mmCIF file of C-alpha atoms and ligand atoms in Angstrom:
data_model
loop_
_atom_site.group_PDB
_atom_site.id
_atom_site.type_symbol
_atom_site.label_atom_id
_atom_site.label_comp_id
_atom_site.label_asym_id
_atom_site.label_seq_id
_atom_site.Cartn_x
_atom_site.Cartn_y
_atom_site.Cartn_z
ATOM 1 C CA MET A 1 0.000 0.000 0.000
ATOM 2 C CA VAL A 2 1.378 3.403 -0.935
ATOM 3 C CA PRO A 3 1.170 5.808 1.994
ATOM 4 C CA ASN A 4 -0.485 9.099 1.119
ATOM 5 C CA ASP A 5 0.753 11.208 3.945
ATOM 6 C CA GLN A 6 3.265 14.004 3.556
ATOM 7 C CA LYS A 7 5.039 13.192 6.791
ATOM 8 C CA THR A 8 5.897 9.634 5.815
ATOM 9 C CA GLN A 9 5.675 9.585 2.029
ATOM 10 C CA ILE A 10 8.957 10.045 0.135
ATOM 11 C CA ILE A 11 8.789 10.158 -3.666
ATOM 12 C CA MET A 12 11.759 10.098 -6.020
ATOM 13 C CA HIS A 13 11.587 11.363 -9.609
ATOM 14 C CA VAL A 14 14.346 10.381 -12.030
ATOM 15 C CA ASP A 15 14.628 12.254 -15.343
ATOM 16 C CA MET A 16 17.408 11.615 -17.818
ATOM 17 C CA ASP A 17 19.325 14.677 -19.008
ATOM 18 C CA SER A 18 18.998 15.683 -22.703
ATOM 19 C CA PHE A 19 18.080 12.048 -23.227
ATOM 20 C CA TYR A 20 18.253 11.399 -26.998
ATOM 21 C CA ALA A 21 21.263 13.691 -27.437
ATOM 22 C CA SER A 22 23.120 12.124 -24.491
ATOM 23 C CA ILE A 23 22.554 8.627 -25.918
ATOM 24 C CA GLU A 24 24.101 9.703 -29.243
ATOM 25 C CA ILE A 25 27.051 11.243 -27.393
ATOM 26 C CA ALA A 26 27.509 8.095 -25.266
ATOM 27 C CA HIS A 27 27.599 6.031 -28.481
ATOM 28 C CA HIS A 28 29.836 8.487 -30.394
ATOM 29 C CA PRO A 29 32.404 9.844 -27.891
ATOM 30 C CA ASP A 30 33.772 12.288 -30.518
ATOM 31 C CA LEU A 31 30.544 14.284 -29.991
ATOM 32 C CA HIS A 32 31.386 14.891 -26.334
ATOM 33 C CA GLY A 33 31.365 18.598 -25.427
ATOM 34 C CA LYS A 34 29.814 19.617 -28.767
ATOM 35 C CA PRO A 35 26.396 21.125 -29.384
ATOM 36 C CA VAL A 36 24.326 18.154 -30.581
ATOM 37 C CA VAL A 37 20.800 18.531 -31.946
ATOM 38 C CA ILE A 38 18.415 15.621 -32.493
ATOM 39 C CA GLY A 39 15.431 16.083 -34.769
ATOM 40 C CA ALA A 40 14.572 17.342 -38.230
ATOM 41 C CA ASP A 41 17.187 17.740 -40.951
ATOM 42 C CA PRO A 42 18.194 21.448 -41.159
ATOM 43 C CA ARG A 43 18.752 21.079 -44.929
ATOM 44 C CA LEU A 44 15.034 20.397 -45.374
ATOM 45 C CA ASN A 45 14.239 23.557 -43.409
ATOM 46 C CA ARG A 46 11.086 22.155 -41.806
ATOM 47 C CA GLY A 47 10.296 20.143 -38.695
ATOM 48 C CA VAL A 48 11.404 20.678 -35.129
ATOM 49 C CA ILE A 49 14.114 19.802 -32.596
ATOM 50 C CA SER A 50 13.324 16.720 -30.471
ATOM 51 C CA THR A 51 16.030 17.612 -27.996
ATOM 52 C CA CYS A 52 19.557 18.989 -27.878
ATOM 53 C CA SER A 53 22.600 18.763 -25.646
ATOM 54 C CA TYR A 54 23.136 21.344 -22.913
ATOM 55 C CA GLU A 55 25.966 22.828 -25.037
ATOM 56 C CA ALA A 56 23.390 23.548 -27.774
ATOM 57 C CA ARG A 57 20.940 24.980 -25.215
ATOM 58 C CA LYS A 58 23.491 27.743 -24.484
ATOM 59 C CA PHE A 59 22.715 29.062 -27.984
ATOM 60 C CA GLY A 60 18.997 29.256 -27.168
ATOM 61 C CA LEU A 61 18.042 25.940 -28.801
ATOM 62 C CA HIS A 62 15.362 23.775 -27.150
ATOM 63 C CA SER A 63 12.887 20.931 -27.744
ATOM 64 C CA GLY A 64 10.061 21.877 -30.088
ATOM 65 C CA MET A 65 11.948 24.774 -31.720
ATOM 66 C CA PRO A 66 11.571 24.848 -35.523
ATOM 67 C CA ILE A 67 14.804 23.655 -37.085
ATOM 68 C CA SER A 68 14.712 26.660 -39.456
ATOM 69 C CA GLN A 69 14.970 28.901 -36.401
ATOM 70 C CA ALA A 70 17.601 26.768 -34.643
ATOM 71 C CA TYR A 71 20.109 26.407 -37.460
ATOM 72 C CA PRO A 72 21.008 30.118 -37.823
ATOM 73 C CA LEU A 73 21.499 30.328 -34.039
ATOM 74 C CA CYS A 74 23.923 27.395 -33.983
ATOM 75 C CA PRO A 75 25.120 26.308 -37.453
ATOM 76 C CA GLN A 76 28.190 24.615 -35.934
ATOM 77 C CA ALA A 77 26.048 22.041 -34.033
ATOM 78 C CA VAL A 78 26.005 18.394 -35.061
ATOM 79 C CA TYR A 79 22.485 17.689 -36.378
ATOM 80 C CA LEU A 80 21.350 14.056 -36.121
ATOM 81 C CA PRO A 81 18.085 12.286 -36.998
ATOM 82 C CA VAL A 82 15.985 10.560 -34.343
ATOM 83 C CA ASN A 83 17.037 6.919 -33.824
ATOM 84 C CA MET A 84 13.991 5.795 -31.872
ATOM 85 C CA SER A 85 14.787 2.070 -31.704
ATOM 86 C CA LEU A 86 18.125 2.817 -30.007
ATOM 87 C CA TYR A 87 16.521 5.258 -27.540
ATOM 88 C CA ARG A 88 13.797 2.728 -26.660
ATOM 89 C CA LEU A 89 16.400 0.057 -26.001
ATOM 90 C CA VAL A 90 18.433 2.324 -23.704
ATOM 91 C CA SER A 91 15.223 3.459 -21.979
ATOM 92 C CA GLU A 92 14.281 -0.176 -21.262
ATOM 93 C CA ARG A 93 17.704 -0.830 -19.729
ATOM 94 C CA ILE A 94 17.457 2.267 -17.526
ATOM 95 C CA MET A 95 13.964 1.335 -16.355
ATOM 96 C CA THR A 96 15.272 -2.160 -15.533
ATOM 97 C CA ILE A 97 18.000 -0.591 -13.380
ATOM 98 C CA LEU A 98 15.398 1.495 -11.535
ATOM 99 C CA LYS A 99 13.016 -1.438 -11.058
ATOM 100 C CA GLN A 100 15.792 -3.581 -9.605
ATOM 101 C CA TYR A 101 15.757 -1.411 -6.486
ATOM 102 C CA SER A 102 12.354 -3.021 -5.790
ATOM 103 C CA TYR A 103 10.423 0.054 -4.719
ATOM 104 C CA PRO A 104 6.932 0.763 -6.089
ATOM 105 C CA PHE A 105 7.713 2.087 -9.542
ATOM 106 C CA GLU A 106 5.912 4.130 -12.211
ATOM 107 C CA GLN A 107 7.406 4.925 -15.597
ATOM 108 C CA VAL A 108 5.842 8.106 -16.985
ATOM 109 C CA SER A 109 7.717 8.639 -20.236
ATOM 110 C CA ILE A 110 10.650 7.282 -22.209
ATOM 111 C CA ASP A 111 13.138 8.959 -19.866
ATOM 112 C CA GLU A 112 11.430 9.510 -16.524
ATOM 113 C CA ALA A 113 10.043 7.465 -13.675
ATOM 114 C CA PHE A 114 8.850 7.785 -10.102
ATOM 115 C CA LEU A 115 9.814 5.532 -7.216
ATOM 116 C CA ASP A 116 7.986 5.489 -3.902
ATOM 117 C CA ILE A 117 10.897 5.213 -1.506
ATOM 118 C CA SER A 118 8.926 5.903 1.694
ATOM 119 C CA HIS A 119 10.371 2.749 3.231
ATOM 120 C CA ARG A 120 13.821 4.346 3.297
ATOM 121 C CA GLY A 121 12.366 6.215 6.270
ATOM 122 C CA THR A 122 14.586 9.323 6.081
ATOM 123 C CA TYR A 123 15.592 11.918 3.523
ATOM 124 C CA ILE A 124 19.274 11.320 4.268
ATOM 125 C CA SER A 125 18.943 7.653 3.405
ATOM 126 C CA SER A 126 16.886 8.604 0.302
ATOM 127 C CA GLN A 127 19.647 10.928 -0.829
ATOM 128 C CA SER A 128 22.246 8.163 -0.638
ATOM 129 C CA LEU A 129 19.957 5.908 -2.698
ATOM 130 C CA ALA A 130 19.718 8.666 -5.347
ATOM 131 C CA GLN A 131 23.515 8.906 -5.468
ATOM 132 C CA GLU A 132 23.737 5.141 -5.914
ATOM 133 C CA ILE A 133 21.190 5.219 -8.773
ATOM 134 C CA LYS A 134 22.983 8.102 -10.496
ATOM 135 C CA ARG A 135 26.277 6.231 -10.223
ATOM 136 C CA GLU A 136 24.825 2.993 -11.582
ATOM 137 C CA ILE A 137 23.224 4.704 -14.619
ATOM 138 C CA ARG A 138 26.434 6.629 -15.308
ATOM 139 C CA GLU A 139 28.611 3.528 -15.079
ATOM 140 C CA LYS A 140 26.344 1.181 -17.041
ATOM 141 C CA GLU A 141 25.033 3.560 -19.722
ATOM 142 C CA GLY A 142 27.405 6.552 -19.655
ATOM 143 C CA LEU A 143 24.392 8.824 -19.070
ATOM 144 C CA LEU A 144 23.526 11.517 -16.544
ATOM 145 C CA CYS A 145 20.176 12.033 -14.878
ATOM 146 C CA SER A 146 18.622 14.502 -12.492
ATOM 147 C CA ILE A 147 16.807 13.290 -9.405
ATOM 148 C CA GLY A 148 14.260 15.015 -7.211
ATOM 149 C CA ILE A 149 13.142 13.733 -3.814
ATOM 150 C CA ALA A 150 10.127 15.240 -2.073
ATOM 151 C CA PRO A 151 6.956 14.406 -0.120
ATOM 152 C CA SER A 152 4.716 14.134 -3.217
ATOM 153 C CA ARG A 153 4.771 13.360 -6.889
ATOM 154 C CA TYR A 154 4.400 17.009 -8.010
ATOM 155 C CA TYR A 155 7.131 18.272 -5.712
ATOM 156 C CA ALA A 156 9.506 15.439 -6.702
ATOM 157 C CA LYS A 157 9.122 16.339 -10.382
ATOM 158 C CA MET A 158 9.687 20.016 -9.635
ATOM 159 C CA ALA A 159 12.770 19.049 -7.633
ATOM 160 C CA SER A 160 14.309 16.966 -10.443
ATOM 161 C CA ASP A 161 13.769 19.896 -12.823
ATOM 162 C CA PHE A 162 15.282 22.392 -10.425
ATOM 163 C CA ASP A 163 18.967 21.665 -11.003
ATOM 164 C CA LYS A 164 19.565 20.090 -14.423
ATOM 165 C CA PRO A 165 21.782 18.487 -15.659
ATOM 166 C CA ASP A 166 23.221 15.975 -13.181
ATOM 167 C CA GLY A 167 21.182 17.422 -10.317
ATOM 168 C CA LEU A 168 20.069 15.977 -7.014
ATOM 169 C CA THR A 169 17.519 18.097 -5.166
ATOM 170 C CA VAL A 170 16.008 16.967 -1.894
ATOM 171 C CA ILE A 171 13.004 18.820 -0.470
ATOM 172 C CA THR A 172 11.934 17.749 2.991
ATOM 173 C CA PRO A 173 8.422 18.624 4.243
ATOM 174 C CA GLY A 174 10.005 21.373 6.379
ATOM 175 C CA ASP A 175 11.777 22.938 3.360
ATOM 176 C CA LEU A 176 8.803 22.741 1.027
ATOM 177 C CA LEU A 177 7.254 26.208 1.379
ATOM 178 C CA SER A 178 10.565 28.048 1.144
ATOM 179 C CA PHE A 179 11.458 25.956 -1.954
ATOM 180 C CA LEU A 180 8.163 26.894 -3.622
ATOM 181 C CA GLU A 181 8.134 30.593 -2.653
ATOM 182 C CA ASP A 182 10.342 32.040 -5.430
ATOM 183 C CA LEU A 183 9.868 29.378 -8.104
ATOM 184 C CA PRO A 184 8.207 30.683 -11.273
ATOM 185 C CA VAL A 185 4.662 29.338 -11.788
ATOM 186 C CA PHE A 186 5.744 27.502 -14.968
ATOM 187 C CA ALA A 187 7.730 25.135 -12.718
ATOM 188 C CA ILE A 188 4.405 23.467 -11.848
ATOM 189 C CA PRO A 189 4.195 20.323 -13.996
ATOM 190 C CA GLY A 190 1.511 20.432 -16.664
ATOM 191 C CA ILE A 191 0.807 24.155 -16.338
ATOM 192 C CA GLY A 192 1.017 24.726 -20.121
ATOM 193 C CA LYS A 193 1.459 27.972 -22.039
ATOM 194 C CA HIS A 194 -2.194 28.989 -21.880
ATOM 195 C CA ARG A 195 -2.600 28.761 -18.100
ATOM 196 C CA PHE A 196 0.811 30.349 -17.669
ATOM 197 C CA SER A 197 -0.152 33.408 -19.713
ATOM 198 C CA LEU A 198 -3.489 33.705 -17.847
ATOM 199 C CA LEU A 199 -1.621 33.768 -14.532
ATOM 200 C CA LYS A 200 0.935 36.213 -15.890
ATOM 201 C CA GLU A 201 -1.834 38.588 -17.002
ATOM 202 C CA ALA A 202 -3.191 38.467 -13.452
ATOM 203 C CA GLY A 203 0.264 39.422 -12.114
ATOM 204 C CA ILE A 204 0.910 35.976 -10.603
ATOM 205 C CA LYS A 205 4.566 35.178 -11.299
ATOM 206 C CA THR A 206 5.835 32.919 -8.557
ATOM 207 C CA ILE A 207 4.379 29.924 -6.745
ATOM 208 C CA GLY A 208 4.473 32.089 -3.621
ATOM 209 C CA ASP A 209 2.190 34.618 -5.412
ATOM 210 C CA LEU A 210 -0.090 31.745 -6.364
ATOM 211 C CA GLY A 211 -0.449 30.632 -2.743
ATOM 212 C CA ARG A 212 -1.342 34.179 -1.687
ATOM 213 C CA THR A 213 -4.045 34.592 -4.372
ATOM 214 C CA ASP A 214 -7.549 33.790 -3.173
ATOM 215 C CA LEU A 215 -9.206 30.644 -4.466
ATOM 216 C CA PHE A 216 -12.131 32.471 -6.049
ATOM 217 C CA THR A 217 -9.805 34.530 -8.271
ATOM 218 C CA LEU A 218 -7.781 31.434 -9.239
ATOM 219 C CA ALA A 219 -10.894 29.429 -10.047
ATOM 220 C CA SER A 220 -12.150 32.245 -12.289
ATOM 221 C CA ILE A 221 -8.766 32.377 -14.077
ATOM 222 C CA ALA A 222 -8.106 28.661 -14.512
ATOM 223 C CA GLY A 223 -11.192 26.701 -13.349
ATOM 224 C CA ASN A 224 -10.478 23.484 -11.446
ATOM 225 C CA TRP A 225 -6.845 23.731 -12.349
ATOM 226 C CA GLY A 226 -6.685 27.020 -10.430
ATOM 227 C CA ILE A 227 -7.817 25.167 -7.305
ATOM 228 C CA THR A 228 -5.279 22.367 -7.857
ATOM 229 C CA MET A 229 -2.466 24.875 -8.359
ATOM 230 C CA HIS A 230 -3.426 26.718 -5.201
ATOM 231 C CA HIS A 231 -3.265 23.467 -3.269
ATOM 232 C CA ILE A 232 0.168 22.707 -4.734
ATOM 233 C CA ALA A 233 1.379 26.248 -4.018
ATOM 234 C CA LEU A 234 0.441 25.909 -0.350
ATOM 235 C CA GLY A 235 2.553 22.754 -0.071
ATOM 236 C CA LEU A 236 -0.523 20.597 0.555
ATOM 237 C CA ASP A 237 -0.235 18.114 -2.308
ATOM 238 C CA THR A 238 0.157 14.496 -1.228
ATOM 239 C CA THR A 239 -0.196 12.738 -4.589
ATOM 240 C CA GLY A 240 1.701 9.473 -4.671
ATOM 241 C CA ILE A 241 2.774 7.279 -7.533
ATOM 242 C CA ARG A 242 0.382 5.210 -9.599
ATOM 243 C CA VAL A 243 1.461 1.614 -9.717
ATOM 244 C CA ALA A 244 0.097 -0.138 -12.791
ATOM 245 C CA GLN A 245 -1.997 -3.170 -11.923
ATOM 246 C CA PRO A 246 -0.617 -6.251 -13.632
ATOM 247 C CA ARG A 247 -2.813 -7.411 -16.505
ATOM 248 C CA ARG A 248 -4.912 -10.438 -15.506
ATOM 249 C CA SER A 249 -6.203 -11.485 -18.912
ATOM 250 C CA ILE A 250 -6.414 -10.519 -22.570
ATOM 251 C CA GLY A 251 -9.794 -10.997 -24.202
ATOM 252 C CA ARG A 252 -11.564 -10.157 -27.467
ATOM 253 C CA GLU A 253 -15.044 -10.975 -28.666
ATOM 254 C CA THR A 254 -17.175 -10.376 -31.711
ATOM 255 C CA THR A 255 -20.948 -10.152 -32.037
ATOM 256 C CA PHE A 256 -22.067 -11.291 -35.484
ATOM 257 C CA LEU A 257 -24.228 -8.979 -37.549
ATOM 258 C CA TYR A 258 -26.708 -11.877 -37.919
ATOM 259 C CA ASP A 259 -26.809 -15.051 -35.796
ATOM 260 C CA THR A 260 -24.931 -17.705 -37.753
ATOM 261 C CA ASP A 261 -24.205 -21.427 -37.949
ATOM 262 C CA ASP A 262 -21.752 -21.017 -40.833
ATOM 263 C CA LEU A 263 -18.809 -23.025 -39.498
ATOM 264 C CA ILE A 264 -16.297 -21.618 -41.956
ATOM 265 C CA GLY A 265 -17.263 -18.056 -41.046
ATOM 266 C CA ILE A 266 -17.173 -18.786 -37.286
ATOM 267 C CA ARG A 267 -13.727 -20.401 -37.565
ATOM 268 C CA GLU A 268 -12.490 -17.464 -39.661
ATOM 269 C CA THR A 269 -13.657 -15.085 -36.895
ATOM 270 C CA LEU A 270 -11.911 -17.228 -34.268
ATOM 271 C CA HIS A 271 -8.734 -17.065 -36.358
ATOM 272 C CA HIS A 272 -8.850 -13.235 -36.294
ATOM 273 C CA LEU A 273 -9.596 -13.165 -32.570
ATOM 274 C CA ALA A 274 -6.618 -15.488 -31.969
ATOM 275 C CA ILE A 275 -4.326 -13.173 -33.942
ATOM 276 C CA SER A 276 -5.625 -10.156 -32.059
ATOM 277 C CA VAL A 277 -5.142 -11.538 -28.511
ATOM 278 C CA HIS A 278 -1.791 -12.990 -29.529
ATOM 279 C CA HIS A 279 -0.682 -9.583 -30.779
ATOM 280 C CA THR A 280 -1.468 -7.977 -27.401
ATOM 281 C CA LEU A 281 0.215 -10.873 -25.566
ATOM 282 C CA VAL A 282 3.474 -10.452 -27.488
ATOM 283 C CA ASP A 283 3.337 -6.651 -27.329
ATOM 284 C CA SER A 284 3.045 -6.826 -23.538
ATOM 285 C CA HIS A 285 5.967 -9.308 -23.271
ATOM 286 C CA LEU A 286 3.640 -11.852 -21.656
ATOM 287 C CA LEU A 287 3.068 -15.602 -21.819
ATOM 288 C CA CYS A 288 -0.283 -17.291 -21.142
ATOM 289 C CA LYS A 289 -1.212 -20.609 -19.566
ATOM 290 C CA THR A 290 -5.008 -20.684 -19.852
ATOM 291 C CA ILE A 291 -7.074 -20.269 -23.010
ATOM 292 C CA THR A 292 -10.839 -19.753 -22.867
ATOM 293 C CA VAL A 293 -13.472 -19.743 -25.588
ATOM 294 C CA LYS A 294 -16.932 -18.269 -25.073
ATOM 295 C CA ILE A 295 -19.972 -18.832 -27.266
ATOM 296 C CA ARG A 296 -23.340 -17.086 -26.878
ATOM 297 C CA ASP A 297 -26.205 -18.529 -28.897
ATOM 298 C CA SER A 298 -29.253 -16.820 -30.374
ATOM 299 C CA ASP A 299 -31.168 -17.443 -27.099
ATOM 300 C CA PHE A 300 -28.503 -15.512 -25.163
ATOM 301 C CA CYS A 301 -27.342 -18.711 -23.510
ATOM 302 C CA THR A 302 -23.574 -18.389 -22.885
ATOM 303 C CA LYS A 303 -21.138 -21.287 -22.631
ATOM 304 C CA THR A 304 -17.437 -21.038 -21.844
ATOM 305 C CA ARG A 305 -14.702 -23.606 -21.667
ATOM 306 C CA ALA A 306 -11.101 -23.116 -20.586
ATOM 307 C CA VAL A 307 -8.013 -25.235 -21.092
ATOM 308 C CA THR A 308 -4.822 -24.873 -19.101
ATOM 309 C CA ILE A 309 -1.772 -25.968 -21.045
ATOM 310 C CA PRO A 310 1.277 -27.587 -19.400
ATOM 311 C CA ARG A 311 3.693 -24.758 -20.149
ATOM 312 C CA GLU A 312 3.237 -20.964 -20.577
ATOM 313 C CA THR A 313 3.385 -19.890 -24.198
ATOM 314 C CA ASP A 314 3.232 -16.987 -26.613
ATOM 315 C CA ASP A 315 3.210 -19.218 -29.671
ATOM 316 C CA LEU A 316 0.383 -18.300 -32.059
ATOM 317 C CA GLU A 317 0.051 -21.796 -33.521
ATOM 318 C CA THR A 318 -0.358 -23.376 -30.077
ATOM 319 C CA ILE A 319 -2.848 -20.749 -28.959
ATOM 320 C CA GLU A 320 -4.919 -20.948 -32.144
ATOM 321 C CA SER A 321 -5.033 -24.746 -32.231
ATOM 322 C CA GLU A 322 -6.200 -24.820 -28.564
ATOM 323 C CA ILE A 323 -8.898 -22.265 -29.427
ATOM 324 C CA MET A 324 -10.114 -24.378 -32.360
ATOM 325 C CA ASN A 325 -10.128 -27.574 -30.249
ATOM 326 C CA ILE A 326 -12.088 -25.945 -27.436
ATOM 327 C CA PHE A 327 -14.553 -24.532 -29.951
ATOM 328 C CA SER A 328 -15.102 -27.975 -31.531
ATOM 329 C CA GLU A 329 -15.853 -29.455 -28.089
ATOM 330 C CA LEU A 330 -18.162 -26.633 -27.083
ATOM 331 C CA TYR A 331 -20.132 -26.124 -30.281
ATOM 332 C CA ASN A 332 -23.058 -28.328 -31.194
ATOM 333 C CA GLY A 333 -24.531 -26.782 -34.300
ATOM 334 C CA TYR A 334 -26.782 -24.003 -32.932
ATOM 335 C CA GLU A 335 -26.850 -20.446 -34.252
ATOM 336 C CA VAL A 336 -24.110 -18.296 -32.719
ATOM 337 C CA ARG A 337 -24.670 -14.686 -31.707
ATOM 338 C CA LEU A 338 -21.306 -13.890 -30.119
ATOM 339 C CA ILE A 339 -17.931 -15.559 -29.937
ATOM 340 C CA GLY A 340 -14.942 -14.655 -27.769
ATOM 341 C CA VAL A 341 -11.487 -15.801 -26.701
ATOM 342 C CA ARG A 342 -9.502 -14.992 -23.585
ATOM 343 C CA LEU A 343 -5.908 -15.647 -22.509
ATOM 344 C CA SER A 344 -5.171 -15.787 -18.785
ATOM 345 C CA GLY A 345 -2.633 -17.182 -16.342
ATOM 346 C CA LEU A 346 -0.365 -14.428 -17.641
ATOM 347 C CA VAL A 347 3.280 -14.091 -16.609
ATOM 348 C CA GLN A 348 6.041 -11.756 -17.728
ATOM 349 C CA LYS A 349 8.138 -13.397 -20.415
ATOM 350 C CA GLN A 350 11.518 -12.784 -18.779
ATOM 351 C CA SER A 351 10.362 -14.141 -15.401
ATOM 352 C CA ILE A 352 10.126 -17.658 -16.863
ATOM 353 C CA GLN A 353 13.361 -19.464 -16.310
ATOM 354 C CA THR A 354 15.010 -20.543 -19.526
ATOM 355 C CA SER A 355 15.202 -24.315 -19.692
ATOM 356 C CA ILE A 356 17.633 -26.496 -21.589
ATOM 357 C CA PHE A 357 14.810 -27.258 -24.061
ATOM 358 C CA ASP A 358 14.841 -23.625 -25.221
ATOM 359 C CA TYR A 359 18.379 -24.124 -26.450
ATOM 360 C CA LEU A 360 17.596 -27.471 -28.077
ATOM 361 C CA SER A 361 14.435 -26.379 -29.914
HETATM 362 P P1 TTP B 401 12.597 15.541 -21.782
HETATM 363 O O1 TTP B 401 12.927 14.795 -20.537
HETATM 364 O O2 TTP B 401 11.533 16.589 -21.709
HETATM 365 O O3 TTP B 401 13.892 16.294 -22.332
HETATM 366 P P2 TTP B 401 15.401 15.838 -22.307
HETATM 367 O O4 TTP B 401 15.619 14.572 -21.566
HETATM 368 O O5 TTP B 401 15.918 15.841 -23.707
HETATM 369 O O6 TTP B 401 16.100 17.046 -21.557
HETATM 370 P P3 TTP B 401 16.067 17.394 -20.016
HETATM 371 O O7 TTP B 401 17.487 17.311 -19.566
HETATM 372 O O8 TTP B 401 15.531 18.784 -19.954
HETATM 373 O O9 TTP B 401 15.192 16.399 -19.325
HETATM 374 O O10 TTP B 401 12.190 14.551 -22.915
HETATM 375 C C1 TTP B 401 12.796 13.267 -23.068
HETATM 376 C C2 TTP B 401 12.995 12.966 -24.535
HETATM 377 O O11 TTP B 401 11.757 13.051 -25.215
HETATM 378 C C3 TTP B 401 13.915 13.939 -25.219
HETATM 379 O O12 TTP B 401 15.294 13.577 -25.113
HETATM 380 C C4 TTP B 401 13.425 13.899 -26.647
HETATM 381 C C5 TTP B 401 11.945 13.588 -26.528
HETATM 382 N N1 TTP B 401 11.173 14.821 -26.733
HETATM 383 C C6 TTP B 401 10.708 15.094 -28.024
HETATM 384 O O13 TTP B 401 10.919 14.309 -28.952
HETATM 385 N N2 TTP B 401 10.025 16.263 -28.232
HETATM 386 C C7 TTP B 401 9.777 17.164 -27.234
HETATM 387 O O14 TTP B 401 9.162 18.226 -27.484
HETATM 388 C C8 TTP B 401 10.261 16.868 -25.917
HETATM 389 C C9 TTP B 401 10.023 17.845 -24.791
HETATM 390 C C10 TTP B 401 10.949 15.688 -25.724
HETATM 391 MG MG1 MG B 402 14.769 14.282 -19.635
#
C-alpha cells in the first residue's frame, strides 16, 4: 500500500538529461562537449528539434523549436536524426535498473520514472539511494540524470527539474514552502502555455504569489486547475505514484451482424480473434497458460470452456489450435450470436526461467 501522507511519504523522480542527445554522445564519444541537436534535418528547413545537448541549449536551442529557427542560431552544431529504436532500447535498460531497487515504480515517459521510496524512512537515506542510482546509470550507460526527492509526486518532479543536468535536489516537508516561494509558476508540472499566460496577465509570477491569491480569483482564471495549483502552491499536495496493476487477462469478442451457424465463417472469426489476442500478448511481453473460448447462442445462452496448457506460451500456432479444439468441443450446431477468446494465467516473459529445451528447440 502506498502511503499518502506528507510526513511519511517520500517520492523520487528520475529524469534523464537531454536524453536522446546524451545517448548519441555516449555512443559516439567524438561528440562529447559539442552542441548536438536531435530532430529534423536542417537542410530540409522544416520540422522541429526533439532535444539537444546542454551545449546547444546555451545558444537558445530547445525541444520543439523549428529547425529553421535553430540552425542560424547554432550552425556549428552536429544535427542528427531521431534513432527511436536505439533510444527505446536504452530506456528499457534504464527502467530495468530502476526497477531492480524493488520500490513501487511508475514509468511516466521514455526517460522519466517515479519511485515510492517511503520505506527508506529518512531523507538522508533517500539521498544516498539517489547517489547510488545516479552512479549505476552513469557507469552502465554513460548517461547523466537529475533526481528530485520530495513528499509528493508534483514536488519530486519540480525538484528533479530544479537543477539540471546531473542534479540531485532533496526537499523535505520542512523545506517545502521556502522551496516553492520564489519558483516561477511555470515550474508546476503540466501548467502549459495557456494557463501560464493567464496567470501572468493576473500578475501571478511565482508559486508564492499563487499561494497568496484567493481561491475564487484562481478558479475564475483557470477553473479546477486554479484550485489544484493553489493546493500545490500551499505545499498541501500528497499525490503518490500510480502503480500499474498487472494485466490479468487478454480478451476479445465479436458479435455477429446476424446469428450464424456457418462453421467456416465462425472459424475465420476465431482465427482473427486469436491473432488479435496474440498480438497484445506479445506486445506486452507476456506468456499465457489458460485459453478460454466463449460462445453465446441466439437465445442468449452463454457457454465457456477453458483449457490450461502444461507450459506458458506466446506461440500463435499453439494458442490458435487450442482455441479451435475448445470450440469444436463446445459447439453443437446451434446459431451463434457472439464468440470470444480470452488468454489468462499471464506471466512476464523474462520471469520464466530458460530451460535447456529452449536451447535445443
Ligand atoms: P525531456 O525529458 O523533456 O527532455 P530531455 O531529456 O531531452 O532534456 P532534459 O534534460 O531537460 O530532461 O524529454 C525526453 C525525450 O523526449 C527527449 O530527449 C526527446 C523527446 N522529446 C521530443 O521528442 N520532443 C519534445 O518536445 C520533448 C520535450 C521531448
Ligand atoms: Mg529528460
